[in-house]
Short mmCIF file of C-alpha atoms in Angstrom, two decimals:
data_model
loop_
_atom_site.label_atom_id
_atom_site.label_comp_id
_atom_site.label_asym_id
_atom_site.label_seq_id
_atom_site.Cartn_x
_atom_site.Cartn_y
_atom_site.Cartn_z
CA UNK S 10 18.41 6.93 1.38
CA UNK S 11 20.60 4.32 1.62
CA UNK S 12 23.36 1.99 -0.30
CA UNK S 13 23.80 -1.47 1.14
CA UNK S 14 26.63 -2.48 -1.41
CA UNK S 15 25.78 -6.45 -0.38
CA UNK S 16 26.36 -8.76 -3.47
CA UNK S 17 24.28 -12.18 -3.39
CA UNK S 18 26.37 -15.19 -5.03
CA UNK S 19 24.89 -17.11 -8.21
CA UNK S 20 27.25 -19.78 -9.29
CA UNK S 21 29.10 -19.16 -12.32
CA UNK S 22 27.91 -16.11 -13.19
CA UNK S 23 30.51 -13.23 -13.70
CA UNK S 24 28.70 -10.35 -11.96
CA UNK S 25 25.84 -11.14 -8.77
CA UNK S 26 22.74 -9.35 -8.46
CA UNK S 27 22.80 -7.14 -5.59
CA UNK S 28 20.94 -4.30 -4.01
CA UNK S 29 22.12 -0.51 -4.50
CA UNK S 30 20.84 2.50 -3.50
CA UNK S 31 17.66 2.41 -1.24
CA UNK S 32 14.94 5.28 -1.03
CA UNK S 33 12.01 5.53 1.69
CA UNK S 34 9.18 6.46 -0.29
CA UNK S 35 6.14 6.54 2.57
CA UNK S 36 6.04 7.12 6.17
CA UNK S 37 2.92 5.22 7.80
CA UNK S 38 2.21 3.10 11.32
CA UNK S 39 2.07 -0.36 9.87
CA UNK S 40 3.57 -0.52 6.33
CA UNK S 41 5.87 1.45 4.42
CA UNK S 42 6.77 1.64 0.50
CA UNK S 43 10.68 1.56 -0.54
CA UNK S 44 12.46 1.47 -3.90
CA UNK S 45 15.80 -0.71 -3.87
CA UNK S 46 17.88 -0.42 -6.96
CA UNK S 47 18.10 -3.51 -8.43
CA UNK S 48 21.43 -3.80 -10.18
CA UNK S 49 20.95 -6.89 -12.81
CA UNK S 50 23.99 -9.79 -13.38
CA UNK S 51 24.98 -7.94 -16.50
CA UNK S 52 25.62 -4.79 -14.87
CA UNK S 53 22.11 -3.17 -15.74
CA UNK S 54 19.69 -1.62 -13.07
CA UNK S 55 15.92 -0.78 -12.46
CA UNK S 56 13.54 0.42 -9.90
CA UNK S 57 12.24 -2.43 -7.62
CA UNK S 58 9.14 -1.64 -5.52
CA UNK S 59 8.94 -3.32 -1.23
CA UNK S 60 6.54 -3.21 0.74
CA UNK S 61 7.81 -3.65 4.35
CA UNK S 62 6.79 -3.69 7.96
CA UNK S 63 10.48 -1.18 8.83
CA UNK S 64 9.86 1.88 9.38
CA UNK S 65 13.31 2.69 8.41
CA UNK S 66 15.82 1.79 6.18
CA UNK S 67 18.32 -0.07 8.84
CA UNK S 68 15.62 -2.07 9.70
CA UNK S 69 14.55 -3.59 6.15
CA UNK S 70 15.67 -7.53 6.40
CA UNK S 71 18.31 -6.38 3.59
CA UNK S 72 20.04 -4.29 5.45
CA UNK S 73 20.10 -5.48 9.04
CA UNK S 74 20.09 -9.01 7.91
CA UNK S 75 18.01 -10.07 11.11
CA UNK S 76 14.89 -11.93 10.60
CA UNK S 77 12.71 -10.78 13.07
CA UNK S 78 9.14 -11.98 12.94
CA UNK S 79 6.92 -8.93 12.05
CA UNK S 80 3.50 -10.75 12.97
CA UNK S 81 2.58 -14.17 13.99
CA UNK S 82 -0.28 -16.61 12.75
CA UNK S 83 -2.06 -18.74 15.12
CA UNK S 84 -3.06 -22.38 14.79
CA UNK S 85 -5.64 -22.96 17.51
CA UNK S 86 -7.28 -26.33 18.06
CA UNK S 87 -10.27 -26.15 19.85
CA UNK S 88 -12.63 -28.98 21.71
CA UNK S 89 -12.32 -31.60 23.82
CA UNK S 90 -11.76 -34.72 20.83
CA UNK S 91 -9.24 -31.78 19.27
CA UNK S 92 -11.59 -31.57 15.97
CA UNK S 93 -12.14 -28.14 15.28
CA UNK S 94 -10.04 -25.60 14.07
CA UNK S 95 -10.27 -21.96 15.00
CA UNK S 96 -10.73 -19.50 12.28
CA UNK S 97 -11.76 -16.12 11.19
CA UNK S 98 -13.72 -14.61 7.91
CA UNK S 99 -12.51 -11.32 7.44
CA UNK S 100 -13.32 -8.32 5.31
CA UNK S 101 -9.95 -7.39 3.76
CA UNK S 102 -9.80 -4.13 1.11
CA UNK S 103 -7.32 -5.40 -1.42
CA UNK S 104 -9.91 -7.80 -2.25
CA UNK S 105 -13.22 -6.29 -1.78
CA UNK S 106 -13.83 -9.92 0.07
CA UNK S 107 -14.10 -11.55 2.76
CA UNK S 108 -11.61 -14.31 3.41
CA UNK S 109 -11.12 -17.39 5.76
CA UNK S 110 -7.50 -16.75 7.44
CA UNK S 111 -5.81 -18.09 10.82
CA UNK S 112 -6.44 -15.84 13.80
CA UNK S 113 -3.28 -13.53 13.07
CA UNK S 114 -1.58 -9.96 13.90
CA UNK S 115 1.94 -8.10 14.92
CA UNK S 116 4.30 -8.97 17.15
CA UNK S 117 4.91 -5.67 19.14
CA UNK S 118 7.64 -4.22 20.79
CA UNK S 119 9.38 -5.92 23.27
CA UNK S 120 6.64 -8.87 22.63
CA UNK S 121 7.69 -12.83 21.51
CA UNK S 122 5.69 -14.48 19.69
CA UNK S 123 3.90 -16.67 22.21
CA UNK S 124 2.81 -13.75 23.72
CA UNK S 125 1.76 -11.79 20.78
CA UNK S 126 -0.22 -14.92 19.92
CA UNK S 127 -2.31 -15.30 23.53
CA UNK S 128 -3.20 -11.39 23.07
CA UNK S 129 -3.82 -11.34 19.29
CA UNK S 130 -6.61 -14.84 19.91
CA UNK S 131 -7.72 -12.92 22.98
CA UNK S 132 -8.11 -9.60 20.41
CA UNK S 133 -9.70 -11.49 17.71
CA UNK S 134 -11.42 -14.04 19.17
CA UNK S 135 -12.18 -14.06 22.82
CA UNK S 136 -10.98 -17.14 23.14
CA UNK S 137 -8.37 -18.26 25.61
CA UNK S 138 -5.03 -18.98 23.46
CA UNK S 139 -2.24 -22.02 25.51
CA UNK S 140 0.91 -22.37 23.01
CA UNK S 141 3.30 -25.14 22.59
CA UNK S 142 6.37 -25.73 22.18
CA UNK S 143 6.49 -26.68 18.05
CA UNK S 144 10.53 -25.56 18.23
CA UNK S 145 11.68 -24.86 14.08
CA UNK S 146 8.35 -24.86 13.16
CA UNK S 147 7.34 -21.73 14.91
CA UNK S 148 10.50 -19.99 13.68
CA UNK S 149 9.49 -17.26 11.35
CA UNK S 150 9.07 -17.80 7.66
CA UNK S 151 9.00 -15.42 5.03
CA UNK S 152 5.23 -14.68 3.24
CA UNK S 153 5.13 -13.06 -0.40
CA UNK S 154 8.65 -12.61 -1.21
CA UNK S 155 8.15 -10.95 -4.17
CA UNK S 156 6.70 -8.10 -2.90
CA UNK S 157 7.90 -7.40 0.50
CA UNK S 158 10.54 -8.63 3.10
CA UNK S 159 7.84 -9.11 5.66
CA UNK S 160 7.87 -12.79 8.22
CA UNK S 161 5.17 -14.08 10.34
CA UNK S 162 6.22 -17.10 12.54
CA UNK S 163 3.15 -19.77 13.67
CA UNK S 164 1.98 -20.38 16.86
CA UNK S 165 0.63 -23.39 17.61
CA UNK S 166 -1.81 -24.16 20.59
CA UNK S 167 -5.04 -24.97 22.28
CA UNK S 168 -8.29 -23.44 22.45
CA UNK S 169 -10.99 -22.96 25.28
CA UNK S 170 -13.87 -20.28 26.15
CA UNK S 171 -16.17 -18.87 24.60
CA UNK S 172 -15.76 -16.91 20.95
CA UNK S 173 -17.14 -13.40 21.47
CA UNK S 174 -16.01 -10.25 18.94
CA UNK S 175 -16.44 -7.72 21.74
CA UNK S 176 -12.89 -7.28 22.06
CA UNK S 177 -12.10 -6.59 18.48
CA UNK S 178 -11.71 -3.15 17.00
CA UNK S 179 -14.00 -1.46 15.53
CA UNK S 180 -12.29 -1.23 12.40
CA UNK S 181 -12.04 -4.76 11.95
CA UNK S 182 -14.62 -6.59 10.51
CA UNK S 183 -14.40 -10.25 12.09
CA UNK S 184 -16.77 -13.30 12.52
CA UNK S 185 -14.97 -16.53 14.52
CA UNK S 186 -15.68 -19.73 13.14
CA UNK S 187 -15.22 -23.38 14.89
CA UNK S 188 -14.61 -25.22 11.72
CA UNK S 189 -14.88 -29.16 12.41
CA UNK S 190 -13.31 -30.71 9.22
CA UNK S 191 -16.07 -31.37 7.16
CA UNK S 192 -16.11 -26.95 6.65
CA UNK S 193 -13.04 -26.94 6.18
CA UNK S 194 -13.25 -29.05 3.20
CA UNK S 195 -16.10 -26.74 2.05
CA UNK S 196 -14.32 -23.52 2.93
CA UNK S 197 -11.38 -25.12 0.93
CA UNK S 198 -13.78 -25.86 -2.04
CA UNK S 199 -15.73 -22.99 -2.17
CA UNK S 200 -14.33 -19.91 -0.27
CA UNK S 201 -11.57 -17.09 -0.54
CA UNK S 202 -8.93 -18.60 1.55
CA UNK S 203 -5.35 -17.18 2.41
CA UNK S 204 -2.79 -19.76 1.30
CA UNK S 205 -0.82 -20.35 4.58
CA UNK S 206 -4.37 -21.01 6.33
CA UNK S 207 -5.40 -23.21 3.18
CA UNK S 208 -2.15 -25.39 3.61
CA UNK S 209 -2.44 -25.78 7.18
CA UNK S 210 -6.31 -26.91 6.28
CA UNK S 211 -4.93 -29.64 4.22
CA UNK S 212 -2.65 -30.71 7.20
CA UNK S 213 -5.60 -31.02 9.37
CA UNK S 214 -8.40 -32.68 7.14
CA UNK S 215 -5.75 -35.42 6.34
CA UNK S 216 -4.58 -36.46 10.19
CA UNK S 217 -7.93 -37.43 12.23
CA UNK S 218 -5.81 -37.96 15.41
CA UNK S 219 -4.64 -34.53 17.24
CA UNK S 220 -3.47 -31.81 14.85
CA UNK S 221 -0.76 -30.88 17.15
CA UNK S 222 0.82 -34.67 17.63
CA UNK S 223 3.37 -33.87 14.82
CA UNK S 224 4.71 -31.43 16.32
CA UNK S 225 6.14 -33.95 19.33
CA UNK S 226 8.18 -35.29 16.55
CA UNK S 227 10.47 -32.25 16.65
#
């Protein structure tokens, strides 16, 4: 339990919302459940429910104020001509589904993220992950703020090998797909798709050059 006391300014407004007492409701490997009391602008308070990557109070992005990228996302151009994408259709529970996503996973301890991102394509894929340097854009960015304080950063990089599953785990359920961008317009049409992979498919049906050239720009 825990009570941060931080206000957060609004302009004009003659009390802030701000964060009171904190309570640790679960205590699991890779998420954990938290209630925050949510004191109001007009001096009222209720129960507001976070999911989080901490496994303890300090470390909730609320409290330590450090955003530190729990997992990273990887945006993997494979082929010679640069015109295929990698992705991967994966069963996920809170939908029943399968979805298309990026290649994605935790950063681990004592891990950055280009590193986390050669052994989480290696994991996933098979395929041999090589990084660039895309500067801000690889910075982590926050994912569904309404619901948790969790950040993934992207990696961005170049494909080559082979795509095998035989290093996946065998609770994941995982099929690699090479998706030149004529599928990705279909998987955009027709398919369960998770939004940060959807807007990165937009990005790379509209440039026909190499995906990655923007990113020299930085």
């Amino acid at each position: 339990m825990s009570q941060i006391g931080e206000h957060y300014g609004i302009k004009g407004a003659s009390l802030v919302s701000r964060i009171g007492e904190i309570k640790k409701l679960s205590d699991t490997r890779f998420l954990n459940f938290y209630e925050f009391e949510a004191v109001h602008r007009d001096g009222t308070s209720a129960p507001y429910f976070v999911a989080s990557r901490a496994k303890k109070i300090e470390q909730l992005k609320a409290v330590s104020r450090e955003n530190k990228p729990d997992g990273v996302i990887l945006f993997g151009v494979y082929g010679e001509k640069k015109d295929r994408v990698v992705l991967v259709r994966q069963y996920r529970y809170p939908l029943g589904d399968y979805i298309y996503e990026f290649p994605a996973g935790l950063v681990e301890s004592g891990e950055d993220m280009a590193a986390a991102g050669i052994r989480e394509m290696y994991e996933e894929t098979g395929l041999t992950f090589t990084p660039v340097d895309a500067g801000a854009c690889s910075r982590p960015f926050f994912t569904t703020i309404g619901m948790t304080d969790e950040s993934c950063g992207t990696v961005f990089g170049y494909c080559s090998g082979e795509p095998t599953s035989a290093h996946q785990e065998s609770s994941e359920d995982i099929q690699v797909i090479l998706a030149d961008r004529a599928e990705c317009k279909r998987i955009l049409r027709e398919e369960n798709v998770a939004i940060m992979c959807a807007y990165m498919l937009m990005h790379f049906i509209a440039d026909e050059c190499d995906p990655l050239a923007f990113l020299q720009k930085e």
